[in-house]
Amino acid sequence: RRDWVGRLKAYLESRKQNRLSGAQKALFAEIAFFSARSFDNPVFGREMRGKTRLKGGPWWLWILRIIFVLVPTLFYIQVLAEVNVSLRREVAFERLSHAGLALLCLYASLAGAGAFTRERESGTWEGLKLTLLQPNQILSGKVWPLVISVSVFSLFLMPGFLLCLGQSHFNELNGYNIGYILQSHITLRHVIVAFVLLLSTAFAVGCAALFISWLCRRTPLAVGLSIFWSAFLCFMLPVPFQSVATTPASALEQLPKPRPQRFTFPNQDNGYGYYASMNQAEADDNYRTALTTFREEQTGIIWCPVTMLSFGCILLLILSVLMRQQFRDEK
């Protein structure tokens, strides 16, 4: 019995050593441009190689990966089918942008949350501090791979956005009832603004995840807090910020809204249309009110990426100061 227990312990210990030393054997796929290239900043090169490699794993991990890829793909196909069948381009544009916001922010949270905690857990952080790299170089080596990978992943949304271009088949032509006309028309400007919103929000979420990773000691805790803060930034922006900017989710919802057009009643029945419930003066008042609301919403859309970029840069500045202070204290 003792021999059986000893052989089992030896087998489990050998499996553990193989998992620790066989990282290269577990490699499933990689991009040769990053794996065979040397960079001036070794932290940048290591992070880029880590984000462009697909490692093997147990069967349950592959099932989770397949589900994570299959569910967004099916949703993507459904949105594109809706554009081709019903021509509700503004609805498809809104759904696609919200799905892209959720996926990019989730990736930024997961990628940024383990930036410093995994260094501490694997014991490489102390060795990294003994190198000649400055804190700013280490921080830039963590930030730029995150920005590049998020930008590359966002390109998968481009075909869907391009299919949404054009005028919607269903237009709200109800000038008789509200005094103005709404005609949906998705243009290239909407696509560019949507990409700016998505990338700026993912940048802010990634910077928040890096900051949380610096403060935490364990990766699971950092991941949980990063996902919470990503949802907070996307859907529950603090009240003081809402006076100058709207939330990213609301901005993407308001983006495809058309500009109101003035409606003129037919010149019959003394200025009243046959089905009209208001006169021309009331219609003009409704038009001016709708136009003012539209301009306020557009202003909020413009301020939203500015707020996100400013928030991310402030977090990076604070993180840089904290890293310099720690390096200075340990020297």
PDB file of C-alpha atoms in Angstrom, residues 101-287:
ATOM      1  CA  LEU A 101     -19.047  47.324 -26.378  1.00  0.00           C
ATOM      2  CA  ALA A 102     -19.738  44.388 -24.055  1.00  0.00           C
ATOM      3  CA  LEU A 103     -17.195  42.054 -25.696  1.00  0.00           C
ATOM      4  CA  LEU A 104     -14.392  44.613 -25.968  1.00  0.00           C
ATOM      5  CA  CYS A 105     -14.838  45.773 -22.381  1.00  0.00           C
ATOM      6  CA  LEU A 106     -14.918  42.165 -21.167  1.00  0.00           C
ATOM      7  CA  TYR A 107     -11.684  41.405 -23.012  1.00  0.00           C
ATOM      8  CA  ALA A 108     -10.035  44.591 -21.710  1.00  0.00           C
ATOM      9  CA  SER A 109     -11.045  43.673 -18.155  1.00  0.00           C
ATOM     10  CA  LEU A 110      -9.695  40.137 -18.396  1.00  0.00           C
ATOM     11  CA  ALA A 111      -6.484  41.164 -20.158  1.00  0.00           C
ATOM     12  CA  GLY A 112      -5.682  44.065 -17.852  1.00  0.00           C
ATOM     13  CA  ALA A 113      -6.651  42.428 -14.559  1.00  0.00           C
ATOM     14  CA  GLY A 114      -3.770  39.945 -14.666  1.00  0.00           C
ATOM     15  CA  ALA A 115      -1.063  42.363 -15.787  1.00  0.00           C
ATOM     16  CA  PHE A 116       0.582  42.751 -12.362  1.00  0.00           C
ATOM     17  CA  THR A 117      -1.087  40.061 -10.269  1.00  0.00           C
ATOM     18  CA  ARG A 118       0.244  37.258 -12.478  1.00  0.00           C
ATOM     19  CA  GLU A 119       3.736  38.760 -12.208  1.00  0.00           C
ATOM     20  CA  ARG A 120       3.499  38.557  -8.415  1.00  0.00           C
ATOM     21  CA  GLU A 121       1.947  35.079  -8.409  1.00  0.00           C
ATOM     22  CA  SER A 122       4.581  33.643 -10.746  1.00  0.00           C
ATOM     23  CA  GLY A 123       7.457  35.364  -8.917  1.00  0.00           C
ATOM     24  CA  THR A 124       8.687  37.346 -11.933  1.00  0.00           C
ATOM     25  CA  TRP A 125       7.838  40.780 -10.541  1.00  0.00           C
ATOM     26  CA  GLU A 126      10.849  40.925  -8.232  1.00  0.00           C
ATOM     27  CA  GLY A 127      13.139  39.979 -11.094  1.00  0.00           C
ATOM     28  CA  LEU A 128      11.517  42.576 -13.320  1.00  0.00           C
ATOM     29  CA  LYS A 129      12.267  45.295 -10.781  1.00  0.00           C
ATOM     30  CA  LEU A 130      15.947  44.308 -10.771  1.00  0.00           C
ATOM     31  CA  THR A 131      16.300  45.006 -14.493  1.00  0.00           C
ATOM     32  CA  LEU A 132      17.359  48.334 -15.986  1.00  0.00           C
ATOM     33  CA  LEU A 133      13.824  49.050 -17.180  1.00  0.00           C
ATOM     34  CA  GLN A 134      12.217  52.219 -15.899  1.00  0.00           C
ATOM     35  CA  PRO A 135       8.692  52.161 -14.410  1.00  0.00           C
ATOM     36  CA  ASN A 136       7.359  54.036 -17.428  1.00  0.00           C
ATOM     37  CA  GLN A 137       8.811  51.392 -19.758  1.00  0.00           C
ATOM     38  CA  ILE A 138       7.199  48.599 -17.767  1.00  0.00           C
ATOM     39  CA  LEU A 139       3.868  50.421 -17.746  1.00  0.00           C
ATOM     40  CA  SER A 140       3.991  51.167 -21.473  1.00  0.00           C
ATOM     41  CA  GLY A 141       4.860  47.525 -22.097  1.00  0.00           C
ATOM     42  CA  LYS A 142       1.634  46.600 -20.318  1.00  0.00           C
ATOM     43  CA  VAL A 143      -0.619  49.267 -21.870  1.00  0.00           C
ATOM     44  CA  TRP A 144       0.284  49.210 -25.570  1.00  0.00           C
ATOM     45  CA  PRO A 145      -0.290  45.460 -26.141  1.00  0.00           C
ATOM     46  CA  LEU A 146      -3.721  45.886 -24.580  1.00  0.00           C
ATOM     47  CA  VAL A 147      -4.530  48.845 -26.832  1.00  0.00           C
ATOM     48  CA  ILE A 148      -3.264  47.066 -29.967  1.00  0.00           C
ATOM     49  CA  SER A 149      -5.148  43.835 -29.278  1.00  0.00           C
ATOM     50  CA  VAL A 150      -8.424  45.674 -28.544  1.00  0.00           C
ATOM     51  CA  SER A 151      -8.033  47.690 -31.758  1.00  0.00           C
ATOM     52  CA  VAL A 152      -7.437  44.533 -33.793  1.00  0.00           C
ATOM     53  CA  PHE A 153     -10.447  42.752 -32.289  1.00  0.00           C
ATOM     54  CA  SER A 154     -12.674  45.750 -32.993  1.00  0.00           C
ATOM     55  CA  LEU A 155     -11.996  45.346 -36.729  1.00  0.00           C
ATOM     56  CA  PHE A 156     -14.234  42.259 -36.738  1.00  0.00           C
ATOM     57  CA  LEU A 157     -17.183  44.644 -36.266  1.00  0.00           C
ATOM     58  CA  MET A 158     -16.378  46.560 -39.445  1.00  0.00           C
ATOM     59  CA  PRO A 159     -18.239  44.279 -41.932  1.00  0.00           C
ATOM     60  CA  GLY A 160     -21.415  44.495 -39.867  1.00  0.00           C
ATOM     61  CA  PHE A 161     -21.213  48.275 -39.549  1.00  0.00           C
ATOM     62  CA  LEU A 162     -20.637  48.668 -43.283  1.00  0.00           C
ATOM     63  CA  LEU A 163     -23.717  46.562 -44.062  1.00  0.00           C
ATOM     64  CA  CYS A 164     -25.771  48.910 -41.889  1.00  0.00           C
ATOM     65  CA  LEU A 165     -24.913  51.895 -44.090  1.00  0.00           C
ATOM     66  CA  GLY A 166     -27.828  53.399 -45.972  1.00  0.00           C
ATOM     67  CA  GLN A 167     -31.380  54.503 -45.353  1.00  0.00           C
ATOM     68  CA  SER A 168     -33.688  52.324 -43.332  1.00  0.00           C
ATOM     69  CA  HIS A 169     -36.710  50.806 -45.036  1.00  0.00           C
ATOM     70  CA  PHE A 170     -39.016  51.842 -42.184  1.00  0.00           C
ATOM     71  CA  ASN A 171     -39.095  55.608 -41.619  1.00  0.00           C
ATOM     72  CA  GLU A 172     -41.127  57.413 -39.033  1.00  0.00           C
ATOM     73  CA  LEU A 173     -43.076  59.850 -41.217  1.00  0.00           C
ATOM     74  CA  ASN A 174     -45.459  61.181 -38.621  1.00  0.00           C
ATOM     75  CA  GLY A 175     -45.406  64.918 -39.165  1.00  0.00           C
ATOM     76  CA  TYR A 176     -49.181  65.030 -38.917  1.00  0.00           C
ATOM     77  CA  ASN A 177     -48.970  63.861 -35.297  1.00  0.00           C
ATOM     78  CA  ILE A 178     -45.807  65.397 -33.824  1.00  0.00           C
ATOM     79  CA  GLY A 179     -44.917  68.190 -36.244  1.00  0.00           C
ATOM     80  CA  TYR A 180     -41.563  66.874 -37.560  1.00  0.00           C
ATOM     81  CA  ILE A 181     -40.198  63.971 -39.622  1.00  0.00           C
ATOM     82  CA  LEU A 182     -37.609  61.348 -38.662  1.00  0.00           C
ATOM     83  CA  GLN A 183     -35.797  59.529 -41.463  1.00  0.00           C
ATOM     84  CA  SER A 184     -33.140  57.029 -40.360  1.00  0.00           C
ATOM     85  CA  HIS A 185     -29.962  57.087 -42.407  1.00  0.00           C
ATOM     86  CA  ILE A 186     -26.754  55.379 -41.187  1.00  0.00           C
ATOM     87  CA  THR A 187     -23.694  57.109 -42.653  1.00  0.00           C
ATOM     88  CA  LEU A 188     -19.953  56.612 -42.445  1.00  0.00           C
ATOM     89  CA  ARG A 189     -19.845  59.295 -39.741  1.00  0.00           C
ATOM     90  CA  HIS A 190     -21.952  57.072 -37.486  1.00  0.00           C
ATOM     91  CA  VAL A 191     -19.523  54.186 -38.017  1.00  0.00           C
ATOM     92  CA  ILE A 192     -16.459  56.314 -37.202  1.00  0.00           C
ATOM     93  CA  VAL A 193     -18.054  57.778 -34.080  1.00  0.00           C
ATOM     94  CA  ALA A 194     -19.120  54.299 -32.949  1.00  0.00           C
ATOM     95  CA  PHE A 195     -15.547  52.998 -33.304  1.00  0.00           C
ATOM     96  CA  VAL A 196     -14.197  55.981 -31.364  1.00  0.00           C
ATOM     97  CA  LEU A 197     -16.720  55.338 -28.605  1.00  0.00           C
ATOM     98  CA  LEU A 198     -15.910  51.626 -28.457  1.00  0.00           C
ATOM     99  CA  LEU A 199     -12.128  52.064 -28.422  1.00  0.00           C
ATOM    100  CA  SER A 200     -12.134  54.933 -25.906  1.00  0.00           C
ATOM    101  CA  THR A 201     -14.390  53.004 -23.533  1.00  0.00           C
ATOM    102  CA  ALA A 202     -12.290  49.837 -23.866  1.00  0.00           C
ATOM    103  CA  PHE A 203      -9.173  51.960 -23.194  1.00  0.00           C
ATOM    104  CA  ALA A 204     -10.709  53.362 -19.998  1.00  0.00           C
ATOM    105  CA  VAL A 205     -11.789  49.887 -18.877  1.00  0.00           C
ATOM    106  CA  GLY A 206      -8.325  48.475 -19.606  1.00  0.00           C
ATOM    107  CA  CYS A 207      -6.621  51.265 -17.649  1.00  0.00           C
ATOM    108  CA  ALA A 208      -8.995  50.677 -14.727  1.00  0.00           C
ATOM    109  CA  ALA A 209      -8.176  46.950 -14.866  1.00  0.00           C
ATOM    110  CA  LEU A 210      -4.434  47.712 -14.821  1.00  0.00           C
ATOM    111  CA  PHE A 211      -4.897  49.998 -11.826  1.00  0.00           C
ATOM    112  CA  ILE A 212      -6.924  47.350  -9.985  1.00  0.00           C
ATOM    113  CA  SER A 213      -4.297  44.732 -10.848  1.00  0.00           C
ATOM    114  CA  TRP A 214      -1.654  46.941  -9.261  1.00  0.00           C
ATOM    115  CA  LEU A 215      -3.659  47.245  -6.043  1.00  0.00           C
ATOM    116  CA  CYS A 216      -4.665  43.562  -5.771  1.00  0.00           C
ATOM    117  CA  ARG A 217      -2.534  40.570  -4.910  1.00  0.00           C
ATOM    118  CA  ARG A 218      -4.633  37.821  -6.481  1.00  0.00           C
ATOM    119  CA  THR A 219      -5.817  37.523 -10.062  1.00  0.00           C
ATOM    120  CA  PRO A 220      -9.388  36.282  -9.349  1.00  0.00           C
ATOM    121  CA  LEU A 221     -10.085  39.274  -7.119  1.00  0.00           C
ATOM    122  CA  ALA A 222      -8.659  41.658  -9.713  1.00  0.00           C
ATOM    123  CA  VAL A 223     -10.761  40.060 -12.474  1.00  0.00           C
ATOM    124  CA  GLY A 224     -13.972  40.373 -10.451  1.00  0.00           C
ATOM    125  CA  LEU A 225     -13.354  44.011  -9.558  1.00  0.00           C
ATOM    126  CA  SER A 226     -12.369  44.851 -13.139  1.00  0.00           C
ATOM    127  CA  ILE A 227     -15.557  43.361 -14.582  1.00  0.00           C
ATOM    128  CA  PHE A 228     -17.611  45.308 -12.031  1.00  0.00           C
ATOM    129  CA  TRP A 229     -15.886  48.580 -12.906  1.00  0.00           C
ATOM    130  CA  SER A 230     -16.285  47.934 -16.626  1.00  0.00           C
ATOM    131  CA  ALA A 231     -20.055  47.621 -16.139  1.00  0.00           C
ATOM    132  CA  PHE A 232     -19.984  50.746 -13.956  1.00  0.00           C
ATOM    133  CA  LEU A 233     -18.205  52.793 -16.604  1.00  0.00           C
ATOM    134  CA  CYS A 234     -20.426  51.571 -19.438  1.00  0.00           C
ATOM    135  CA  PHE A 235     -23.849  51.787 -17.824  1.00  0.00           C
ATOM    136  CA  MET A 236     -23.642  53.687 -14.497  1.00  0.00           C
ATOM    137  CA  LEU A 237     -21.407  56.690 -15.001  1.00  0.00           C
ATOM    138  CA  PRO A 238     -21.322  58.938 -11.902  1.00  0.00           C
ATOM    139  CA  VAL A 239     -23.889  61.749 -11.752  1.00  0.00           C
ATOM    140  CA  PRO A 240     -21.311  64.613 -11.933  1.00  0.00           C
ATOM    141  CA  PHE A 241     -20.040  63.253 -15.256  1.00  0.00           C
ATOM    142  CA  GLN A 242     -23.546  63.050 -16.708  1.00  0.00           C
ATOM    143  CA  SER A 243     -23.795  66.846 -16.767  1.00  0.00           C
ATOM    144  CA  VAL A 244     -21.144  66.964 -19.509  1.00  0.00           C
ATOM    145  CA  ALA A 245     -21.275  63.448 -20.972  1.00  0.00           C
ATOM    146  CA  THR A 246     -23.589  60.511 -21.261  1.00  0.00           C
ATOM    147  CA  THR A 247     -22.736  56.879 -20.607  1.00  0.00           C
ATOM    148  CA  PRO A 248     -21.147  54.916 -23.482  1.00  0.00           C
ATOM    149  CA  ALA A 249     -24.148  52.578 -23.713  1.00  0.00           C
ATOM    150  CA  SER A 250     -26.569  55.517 -23.932  1.00  0.00           C
ATOM    151  CA  ALA A 251     -24.333  57.287 -26.436  1.00  0.00           C
ATOM    152  CA  LEU A 252     -24.344  54.256 -28.737  1.00  0.00           C
ATOM    153  CA  GLU A 253     -28.125  54.082 -28.396  1.00  0.00           C
ATOM    154  CA  GLN A 254     -28.552  57.764 -29.291  1.00  0.00           C
ATOM    155  CA  LEU A 255     -25.997  57.746 -32.098  1.00  0.00           C
ATOM    156  CA  PRO A 256     -28.214  56.356 -34.928  1.00  0.00           C
ATOM    157  CA  LYS A 257     -31.127  58.653 -34.032  1.00  0.00           C
ATOM    158  CA  PRO A 258     -31.909  60.853 -37.058  1.00  0.00           C
ATOM    159  CA  ARG A 259     -31.954  64.619 -37.094  1.00  0.00           C
ATOM    160  CA  PRO A 260     -35.541  65.978 -36.965  1.00  0.00           C
ATOM    161  CA  GLN A 261     -36.800  67.605 -40.143  1.00  0.00           C
ATOM    162  CA  ARG A 262     -39.371  70.370 -40.207  1.00  0.00           C
ATOM    163  CA  PHE A 263     -42.824  69.320 -41.382  1.00  0.00           C
ATOM    164  CA  THR A 264     -45.039  71.742 -43.341  1.00  0.00           C
ATOM    165  CA  PHE A 265     -48.746  71.031 -43.412  1.00  0.00           C
ATOM    166  CA  PRO A 266     -50.476  71.062 -46.802  1.00  0.00           C
ATOM    167  CA  ASN A 267     -52.033  74.342 -47.838  1.00  0.00           C
ATOM    168  CA  GLN A 268     -55.601  73.294 -47.370  1.00  0.00           C
ATOM    169  CA  ASP A 269     -58.297  73.920 -44.754  1.00  0.00           C
ATOM    170  CA  ASN A 270     -56.561  77.182 -43.692  1.00  0.00           C
ATOM    171  CA  GLY A 271     -53.216  75.509 -42.994  1.00  0.00           C
ATOM    172  CA  TYR A 272     -54.571  72.386 -41.358  1.00  0.00           C
ATOM    173  CA  GLY A 273     -54.032  68.970 -42.856  1.00  0.00           C
ATOM    174  CA  TYR A 274     -56.999  66.672 -43.145  1.00  0.00           C
ATOM    175  CA  TYR A 275     -55.558  64.324 -40.522  1.00  0.00           C
ATOM    176  CA  ALA A 276     -53.658  66.963 -38.589  1.00  0.00           C
ATOM    177  CA  SER A 277     -54.193  67.354 -34.855  1.00  0.00           C
ATOM    178  CA  MET A 278     -52.207  70.620 -34.561  1.00  0.00           C
ATOM    179  CA  ASN A 279     -51.542  73.773 -36.526  1.00  0.00           C
ATOM    180  CA  GLN A 280     -48.296  74.933 -38.094  1.00  0.00           C
ATOM    181  CA  ALA A 281     -47.227  77.018 -35.068  1.00  0.00           C
ATOM    182  CA  GLU A 282     -47.552  74.052 -32.707  1.00  0.00           C
ATOM    183  CA  ALA A 283     -45.697  71.883 -35.186  1.00  0.00           C
ATOM    184  CA  ASP A 284     -42.839  74.405 -35.349  1.00  0.00           C
ATOM    185  CA  ASP A 285     -42.619  74.457 -31.544  1.00  0.00           C
ATOM    186  CA  ASN A 286     -42.389  70.667 -31.435  1.00  0.00           C
ATOM    187  CA  TYR A 287     -39.752  70.751 -34.149  1.00  0.00           C
TER     188      TYR A 287
END
